[in-house]
Every structure is written in C-alpha cells, then in structure tokens.
Amino acid sequence: MSVPPQASVSSSSSYAQGLALVGFGGFVLSFDIPLIRLSESAFWTVLLVRGALTCLAAVLIWRIDRALFPRGQKLIAGRAGLVVTGIYSLAAASFVFSVFNTSAGNVVFILAFNPMFSAILSWRLVGERPSTPTLLAIPATLFGVLLIIGAGFETGNWMGALAALATAFLIALAITLARRSRTDMRYAAALGAFLPALIAVPFVAAEGIHSEAIGWLALNGAVIIPIALICLALGPMFVPAPIVSMAYLVETVLAPVWVWMVFAERPTDLALAGGIVVVGTLVVHSLVELGRARRSRRRSIAVASRHV
C-alpha cells in the first residue's frame, strides 16, 4: 500500500514543529543557571522557590488549557505519566545539587551527554536502534565527559560532576519513557519540581529564605523553567528521544557563554577540553543525522509520488 505524498508532507511538517519546539525550549533553558547564580540564593531556597513556582506555573497553564479546551490534556497522563514525573523530580533535585557543587560549564557540558543516554535507552526500551553515526558518537562524548569529571577531581567538585551525569541520565530516561508511551506529557517535567520543593520546606522553615536577589529566582521558576520544560516535554510527540535530548546542546553552548559574560567564570582547561570534545562530537553528529533524515524524507516523497 503506497503512502500519499500528503502524508509525507504532514510527517515532515510535524518533524519540523518538533524541532522548533525543542530548539526553543533549549534556548530558553540556557538562562536557568545564570538566573540561579544572579539570585545569589542558598541551596534549599533555590529548591523550594524555583520548584514551587515552576509547578504552580504549570498547573496554571494547565487550568487555562482546560478552560479553553474542556477535553484537553490531563495534568498527569496516567500511571506512565506519574512514573515520568517522578523521574523528573529526581532530575530536578540532582540538577540543583550539581549547580551548587561544580561550575556552570561543567554542568552543561556533562548534560550534553543526554542524547547518548537517550540513544542507548531508546534502543533498549523502545527498539529504536541507534544509527551508525550515533554508535560512533557515544564513545567520543563519553571520553569528553570523563575529562570533565577528571577536572572535577582536580578541583574537588567531582560530586557535582557526578550529580550532573545522573541528571543527564534521568532526563534521558524520562524522555525515552514518554516517547515509548506515545502520550502527551507536556506538564511532567515542570510538575517534577514539586517533590524537591516539598522536601526543601522543613529546611527553609528552619533556616529561612536566603536570597540576595529573589526576583531573578522568581523569574526563573515562574516563567523560564515552565516554558522551557513544557516545550521540551512536548518534543517526544513529534521527534525521537535522542533528537529531543539534543535540544540540551543549545543550553550547553549558550549557558557557559552567559555565565562567562556575567560572572567571568571560565572552565578549567581540562573541563574546557572535555566540553569541546562533547559539543564538537554532537555538532558533527547532528549535522550527519539531519542530512540522513532529509535524504530519507526525499526518498519517501519520491517513492510515494511514483505510486500515485
């Protein structure tokens, strides 16, 4: 049975929409770490304020969505949605811990390993076998991440580097499970901030709110994070999990630039070398995969046209 050209065009359009969504989400997310740093807040304060506002904003957006479309998306998409939300909760906590225990550059460079985790998990859990370029990219990016963790041992902030690696794995796992379920989980990542915020409540109650510029933290939690996470959580509906994960490459490139510009914080030479290996590998990988996807779509359209 032949595929109508219209179906191929529609598929290409959905793919383009997915790329635009996750690309925008990655760009917005690049302001996360700089805003946390600008707020000069304590760890528990960040966990509570950022998490609570992110969750509240997600619920508010969902309520507006339901008011406009009464049969719209559920806040939590069943048991699978609950599991994915729980995984995002762990990722939110480990991410904030990593920000406080290693440099911003180290965090985002290690988070760039996310696409490789997604490729491996998608292979094991979804049956989407990685392409040859992806299989070649995995050891190269792993080498870069090991360099960054090695830099962490030199400077004594290796725990933050390992927490960033755990965050990359958890985000990749959540994205892959969402992809496997084929369910709209646009609010899962933002709602995942609730549990860390809840855990932070007794600590903040005991020591109080500690922030020199809480407005930056409020902007981050109420606007930046919900928009970024909802865009990224929508991605698996349109494109494969490894492609969604590559949106974090945008943050990897831009976040250290913002931090370098504002705080003059330069990564160590070893961490910078590792970051260059990771980013360079992923850029080459993305270009190769994009070329393959375009050629595949052109072949599909050509075959469909011949059968009309």
GROMACS .gro file of C-alpha atoms in nm:
model
  308
    1MET     CA    1   0.000   0.000   0.000
    2SER     CA    2   0.151   0.332  -0.107
    3VAL     CA    3   0.182   0.638   0.119
    4PRO     CA    4   0.016   0.953  -0.016
    5PRO     CA    5   0.252   1.246  -0.071
    6GLN     CA    6   0.030   1.450   0.162
    7ALA     CA    7   0.111   1.209   0.445
    8SER     CA    8   0.484   1.252   0.388
    9VAL     CA    9   0.447   1.630   0.384
   10SER     CA   10   0.241   1.615   0.704
   11SER     CA   11   0.505   1.395   0.867
   12SER     CA   12   0.779   1.639   0.763
   13SER     CA   13   0.574   1.927   0.900
   14SER     CA   14   0.529   1.753   1.236
   15TYR     CA   15   0.902   1.678   1.248
   16ALA     CA   16   0.980   2.044   1.179
   17GLN     CA   17   0.736   2.153   1.450
   18GLY     CA   18   0.903   1.916   1.694
   19LEU     CA   19   1.249   2.051   1.611
   20ALA     CA   20   1.125   2.410   1.653
   21LEU     CA   21   0.966   2.329   1.990
   22VAL     CA   22   1.268   2.157   2.141
   23GLY     CA   23   1.510   2.411   1.992
   24PHE     CA   24   1.318   2.699   2.150
   25GLY     CA   25   1.294   2.504   2.476
   26GLY     CA   26   1.670   2.451   2.481
   27PHE     CA   27   1.732   2.822   2.413
   28VAL     CA   28   1.505   2.934   2.698
   29LEU     CA   29   1.658   2.674   2.932
   30SER     CA   30   2.004   2.823   2.874
   31PHE     CA   31   1.906   3.111   3.108
   32ASP     CA   32   1.836   2.875   3.400
   33ILE     CA   33   2.184   2.853   3.556
   34PRO     CA   34   2.268   3.224   3.506
   35LEU     CA   35   1.944   3.326   3.680
   36ILE     CA   36   2.012   3.090   3.970
   37ARG     CA   37   2.358   3.244   4.005
   38LEU     CA   38   2.225   3.600   3.977
   39SER     CA   39   1.979   3.538   4.260
   40GLU     CA   40   2.267   3.450   4.500
   41SER     CA   41   2.037   3.211   4.684
   42ALA     CA   42   2.103   2.922   4.922
   43PHE     CA   43   2.055   2.564   4.803
   44TRP     CA   44   1.729   2.495   4.990
   45THR     CA   45   1.589   2.831   4.890
   46VAL     CA   46   1.652   2.756   4.522
   47LEU     CA   47   1.500   2.411   4.554
   48LEU     CA   48   1.185   2.549   4.720
   49VAL     CA   49   1.122   2.875   4.534
   50ARG     CA   50   1.227   2.754   4.188
   51GLY     CA   51   1.041   2.426   4.228
   52ALA     CA   52   0.721   2.564   4.379
   53LEU     CA   53   0.686   2.842   4.121
   54THR     CA   54   0.761   2.606   3.832
   55CYS     CA   55   0.495   2.363   3.949
   56LEU     CA   56   0.244   2.643   4.018
   57ALA     CA   57   0.300   2.792   3.671
   58ALA     CA   58   0.248   2.451   3.509
   59VAL     CA   59  -0.080   2.399   3.696
   60LEU     CA   60  -0.197   2.749   3.600
   61ILE     CA   61  -0.115   2.688   3.231
   62TRP     CA   62  -0.297   2.355   3.251
   63ARG     CA   63  -0.607   2.520   3.405
   64ILE     CA   64  -0.616   2.778   3.127
   65ASP     CA   65  -0.577   2.500   2.871
   66ARG     CA   66  -0.864   2.304   3.025
   67ALA     CA   67  -1.084   2.613   3.035
   68LEU     CA   68  -1.028   2.670   2.663
   69PHE     CA   69  -1.040   2.300   2.570
   70PRO     CA   70  -1.250   2.106   2.828
   71ARG     CA   71  -1.139   1.773   2.682
   72GLY     CA   72  -0.777   1.880   2.669
   73GLN     CA   73  -0.465   1.721   2.812
   74LYS     CA   74  -0.467   1.565   3.161
   75LEU     CA   75  -0.232   1.715   3.417
   76ILE     CA   76  -0.069   1.375   3.477
   77ALA     CA   77  -0.110   1.119   3.198
   78GLY     CA   78  -0.196   0.805   3.396
   79ARG     CA   79   0.049   0.567   3.560
   80ALA     CA   80   0.316   0.624   3.294
   81GLY     CA   81   0.285   0.999   3.348
   82LEU     CA   82   0.327   0.953   3.722
   83VAL     CA   83   0.646   0.749   3.670
   84VAL     CA   84   0.790   1.006   3.428
   85THR     CA   85   0.701   1.290   3.666
   86GLY     CA   86   0.879   1.106   3.950
   87ILE     CA   87   1.192   1.065   3.736
   88TYR     CA   88   1.187   1.436   3.654
   89SER     CA   89   1.164   1.505   4.030
   90LEU     CA   90   1.490   1.320   4.088
   91ALA     CA   91   1.647   1.503   3.794
   92ALA     CA   92   1.538   1.842   3.931
   93ALA     CA   93   1.700   1.771   4.269
   94SER     CA   94   2.025   1.634   4.124
   95PHE     CA   95   2.047   1.928   3.881
   96VAL     CA   96   2.026   2.193   4.154
   97PHE     CA   97   2.280   1.995   4.362
   98SER     CA   98   2.519   1.989   4.065
   99VAL     CA   99   2.484   2.365   4.011
  100PHE     CA  100   2.593   2.425   4.372
  101ASN     CA  101   2.880   2.177   4.363
  102THR     CA  102   3.059   2.234   4.032
  103SER     CA  103   3.098   2.508   3.773
  104ALA     CA  104   2.818   2.602   3.533
  105GLY     CA  105   3.032   2.496   3.238
  106ASN     CA  106   3.090   2.151   3.385
  107VAL     CA  107   2.717   2.104   3.448
  108VAL     CA  108   2.601   2.187   3.096
  109PHE     CA  109   2.889   2.006   2.925
  110ILE     CA  110   2.801   1.686   3.114
  111LEU     CA  111   2.429   1.735   3.048
  112ALA     CA  112   2.522   1.730   2.679
  113PHE     CA  113   2.578   1.355   2.720
  114ASN     CA  114   2.198   1.334   2.744
  115PRO     CA  115   2.147   1.245   2.372
  116MET     CA  116   2.382   0.949   2.402
  117PHE     CA  117   2.196   0.819   2.708
  118SER     CA  118   1.872   0.865   2.513
  119ALA     CA  119   2.008   0.673   2.215
  120ILE     CA  120   2.107   0.378   2.436
  121LEU     CA  121   1.780   0.381   2.633
  122SER     CA  122   1.570   0.418   2.317
  123TRP     CA  123   1.746   0.113   2.175
  124ARG     CA  124   1.681  -0.094   2.489
  125LEU     CA  125   1.332   0.031   2.583
  126VAL     CA  126   1.171   0.142   2.256
  127GLY     CA  127   1.352  -0.069   1.998
  128GLU     CA  128   1.479   0.236   1.806
  129ARG     CA  129   1.825   0.110   1.707
  130PRO     CA  130   2.085   0.388   1.704
  131SER     CA  131   2.230   0.479   1.367
  132THR     CA  132   2.596   0.415   1.290
  133PRO     CA  133   2.687   0.785   1.350
  134THR     CA  134   2.523   0.766   1.694
  135LEU     CA  135   2.711   0.447   1.784
  136LEU     CA  136   3.036   0.620   1.686
  137ALA     CA  137   2.945   0.936   1.879
  138ILE     CA  138   2.876   0.757   2.209
  139PRO     CA  139   3.240   0.667   2.298
  140ALA     CA  140   3.365   1.009   2.181
  141THR     CA  141   3.118   1.201   2.401
  142LEU     CA  142   3.183   0.962   2.690
  143PHE     CA  143   3.555   1.043   2.663
  144GLY     CA  144   3.471   1.415   2.684
  145VAL     CA  145   3.250   1.363   2.991
  146LEU     CA  146   3.527   1.164   3.162
  147LEU     CA  147   3.766   1.454   3.102
  148ILE     CA  148   3.521   1.691   3.272
  149ILE     CA  149   3.474   1.456   3.568
  150GLY     CA  150   3.852   1.426   3.585
  151ALA     CA  151   3.872   1.806   3.605
  152GLY     CA  152   3.624   1.784   3.892
  153PHE     CA  153   3.860   1.555   4.083
  154GLU     CA  154   4.138   1.811   4.031
  155THR     CA  155   3.928   2.095   4.176
  156GLY     CA  156   3.745   1.893   4.441
  157ASN     CA  157   3.398   1.931   4.289
  158TRP     CA  158   3.363   1.580   4.148
  159MET     CA  159   3.036   1.519   4.336
  160GLY     CA  160   2.873   1.799   4.139
  161ALA     CA  161   3.001   1.646   3.816
  162LEU     CA  162   2.858   1.305   3.906
  163ALA     CA  163   2.527   1.469   4.001
  164ALA     CA  164   2.519   1.635   3.657
  165LEU     CA  165   2.582   1.296   3.495
  166ALA     CA  166   2.294   1.147   3.699
  167THR     CA  167   2.074   1.437   3.584
  168ALA     CA  168   2.158   1.366   3.219
  169PHE     CA  169   2.067   1.000   3.263
  170LEU     CA  170   1.740   1.074   3.445
  171ILE     CA  171   1.626   1.328   3.185
  172ALA     CA  172   1.710   1.085   2.905
  173LEU     CA  173   1.516   0.809   3.082
  174ALA     CA  174   1.211   1.034   3.129
  175ILE     CA  175   1.216   1.146   2.764
  176THR     CA  176   1.251   0.786   2.643
  177LEU     CA  177   0.963   0.658   2.858
  178ALA     CA  178   0.745   0.944   2.735
  179ARG     CA  179   0.839   0.854   2.377
  180ARG     CA  180   0.754   0.487   2.438
  181SER     CA  181   0.412   0.569   2.583
  182ARG     CA  182   0.320   0.792   2.284
  183THR     CA  183   0.134   1.006   2.538
  184ASP     CA  184   0.131   1.383   2.569
  185MET     CA  185   0.324   1.453   2.892
  186ARG     CA  186   0.384   1.821   2.842
  187TYR     CA  187   0.349   1.905   3.212
  188ALA     CA  188   0.551   1.615   3.356
  189ALA     CA  189   0.890   1.788   3.368
  190ALA     CA  190   0.752   2.104   3.530
  191LEU     CA  191   0.544   1.908   3.782
  192GLY     CA  192   0.856   1.712   3.869
  193ALA     CA  193   0.983   2.021   4.050
  194PHE     CA  194   0.714   1.977   4.318
  195LEU     CA  195   0.870   1.691   4.516
  196PRO     CA  196   1.214   1.858   4.561
  197ALA     CA  197   1.032   2.176   4.666
  198LEU     CA  198   0.831   1.979   4.922
  199ILE     CA  199   1.146   1.819   5.062
  200ALA     CA  200   1.303   2.167   5.096
  201VAL     CA  201   1.012   2.306   5.303
  202PRO     CA  202   1.134   2.195   5.652
  203PHE     CA  203   1.489   2.314   5.580
  204VAL     CA  204   1.371   2.657   5.465
  205ALA     CA  205   1.133   2.675   5.762
  206ALA     CA  206   1.430   2.616   5.993
  207GLU     CA  207   1.684   2.850   5.832
  208GLY     CA  208   1.457   3.095   5.644
  209ILE     CA  209   1.472   3.226   5.287
  210HIS     CA  210   1.829   3.314   5.190
  211SER     CA  211   1.849   3.512   4.866
  212GLU     CA  212   2.017   3.838   4.772
  213ALA     CA  213   1.800   3.893   4.463
  214ILE     CA  214   1.498   3.666   4.483
  215GLY     CA  215   1.337   3.838   4.183
  216TRP     CA  216   1.576   3.654   3.949
  217LEU     CA  217   1.482   3.324   4.113
  218ALA     CA  218   1.111   3.405   4.083
  219LEU     CA  219   1.151   3.491   3.713
  220ASN     CA  220   1.335   3.163   3.661
  221GLY     CA  221   1.078   2.947   3.840
  222ALA     CA  222   0.760   3.119   3.724
  223VAL     CA  223   0.846   3.189   3.359
  224ILE     CA  224   1.174   3.048   3.223
  225ILE     CA  225   1.161   2.689   3.352
  226PRO     CA  226   0.789   2.618   3.283
  227ILE     CA  227   0.815   2.744   2.924
  228ALA     CA  228   1.137   2.551   2.857
  229LEU     CA  229   1.024   2.226   3.018
  230ILE     CA  230   0.680   2.224   2.855
  231CYS     CA  231   0.837   2.277   2.510
  232LEU     CA  232   1.092   2.001   2.572
  233ALA     CA  233   0.829   1.764   2.717
  234LEU     CA  234   0.615   1.806   2.404
  235GLY     CA  235   0.908   1.708   2.182
  236PRO     CA  236   0.875   1.325   2.205
  237MET     CA  237   0.529   1.354   2.043
  238PHE     CA  238   0.696   1.469   1.720
  239VAL     CA  239   1.059   1.354   1.710
  240PRO     CA  240   1.267   1.062   1.853
  241ALA     CA  241   1.400   1.088   2.209
  242PRO     CA  242   1.768   1.137   2.105
  243ILE     CA  243   1.664   1.438   1.893
  244VAL     CA  244   1.477   1.589   2.190
  245SER     CA  245   1.782   1.533   2.406
  246MET     CA  246   1.998   1.717   2.154
  247ALA     CA  247   1.799   2.032   2.231
  248TYR     CA  248   2.002   2.042   2.550
  249LEU     CA  249   2.302   2.107   2.324
  250VAL     CA  250   2.163   2.459   2.279
  251GLU     CA  251   2.187   2.508   2.655
  252THR     CA  252   2.532   2.350   2.654
  253VAL     CA  253   2.658   2.607   2.408
  254LEU     CA  254   2.483   2.917   2.544
  255ALA     CA  255   2.475   2.877   2.925
  256PRO     CA  256   2.855   2.890   2.969
  257VAL     CA  257   2.860   3.196   2.740
  258TRP     CA  258   2.607   3.381   2.960
  259VAL     CA  259   2.794   3.277   3.278
  260TRP     CA  260   3.129   3.376   3.126
  261MET     CA  261   2.987   3.716   3.022
  262VAL     CA  262   2.816   3.792   3.355
  263PHE     CA  263   3.042   3.626   3.614
  264ALA     CA  264   3.373   3.589   3.423
  265GLU     CA  265   3.371   3.221   3.524
  266ARG     CA  266   3.597   3.029   3.289
  267PRO     CA  267   3.606   2.645   3.298
  268THR     CA  268   3.940   2.478   3.373
  269ASP     CA  269   4.150   2.376   3.072
  270LEU     CA  270   4.071   2.006   3.121
  271ALA     CA  271   3.696   2.073   3.157
  272LEU     CA  272   3.706   2.303   2.854
  273ALA     CA  273   3.881   2.033   2.652
  274GLY     CA  274   3.616   1.782   2.756
  275GLY     CA  275   3.340   2.026   2.668
  276ILE     CA  276   3.490   2.088   2.323
  277VAL     CA  277   3.503   1.711   2.261
  278VAL     CA  278   3.138   1.666   2.369
  279VAL     CA  279   2.999   1.967   2.183
  280GLY     CA  280   3.211   1.907   1.873
  281THR     CA  281   3.104   1.543   1.854
  282LEU     CA  282   2.737   1.630   1.897
  283VAL     CA  283   2.750   1.908   1.636
  284VAL     CA  284   2.903   1.672   1.379
  285HIS     CA  285   2.657   1.400   1.480
  286SER     CA  286   2.360   1.638   1.447
  287LEU     CA  287   2.467   1.752   1.100
  288VAL     CA  288   2.513   1.394   0.981
  289GLU     CA  289   2.177   1.283   1.124
  290LEU     CA  290   1.998   1.585   0.979
  291GLY     CA  291   2.140   1.505   0.637
  292ARG     CA  292   2.029   1.142   0.666
  293ALA     CA  293   1.677   1.246   0.774
  294ARG     CA  294   1.644   1.486   0.479
  295ARG     CA  295   1.758   1.223   0.230
  296SER     CA  296   1.518   0.968   0.379
  297ARG     CA  297   1.222   1.207   0.358
  298ARG     CA  298   1.308   1.296  -0.003
  299ARG     CA  299   1.319   0.927  -0.095
  300SER     CA  300   0.984   0.866   0.076
  301ILE     CA  301   0.820   1.152  -0.112
  302ALA     CA  302   0.972   1.036  -0.442
  303VAL     CA  303   0.850   0.677  -0.391
  304ALA     CA  304   0.504   0.795  -0.286
  305SER     CA  305   0.480   1.023  -0.590
  306ARG     CA  306   0.564   0.736  -0.829
  307HIS     CA  307   0.278   0.527  -0.685
  308VAL     CA  308   0.008   0.793  -0.715
   0.00000   0.00000   0.00000
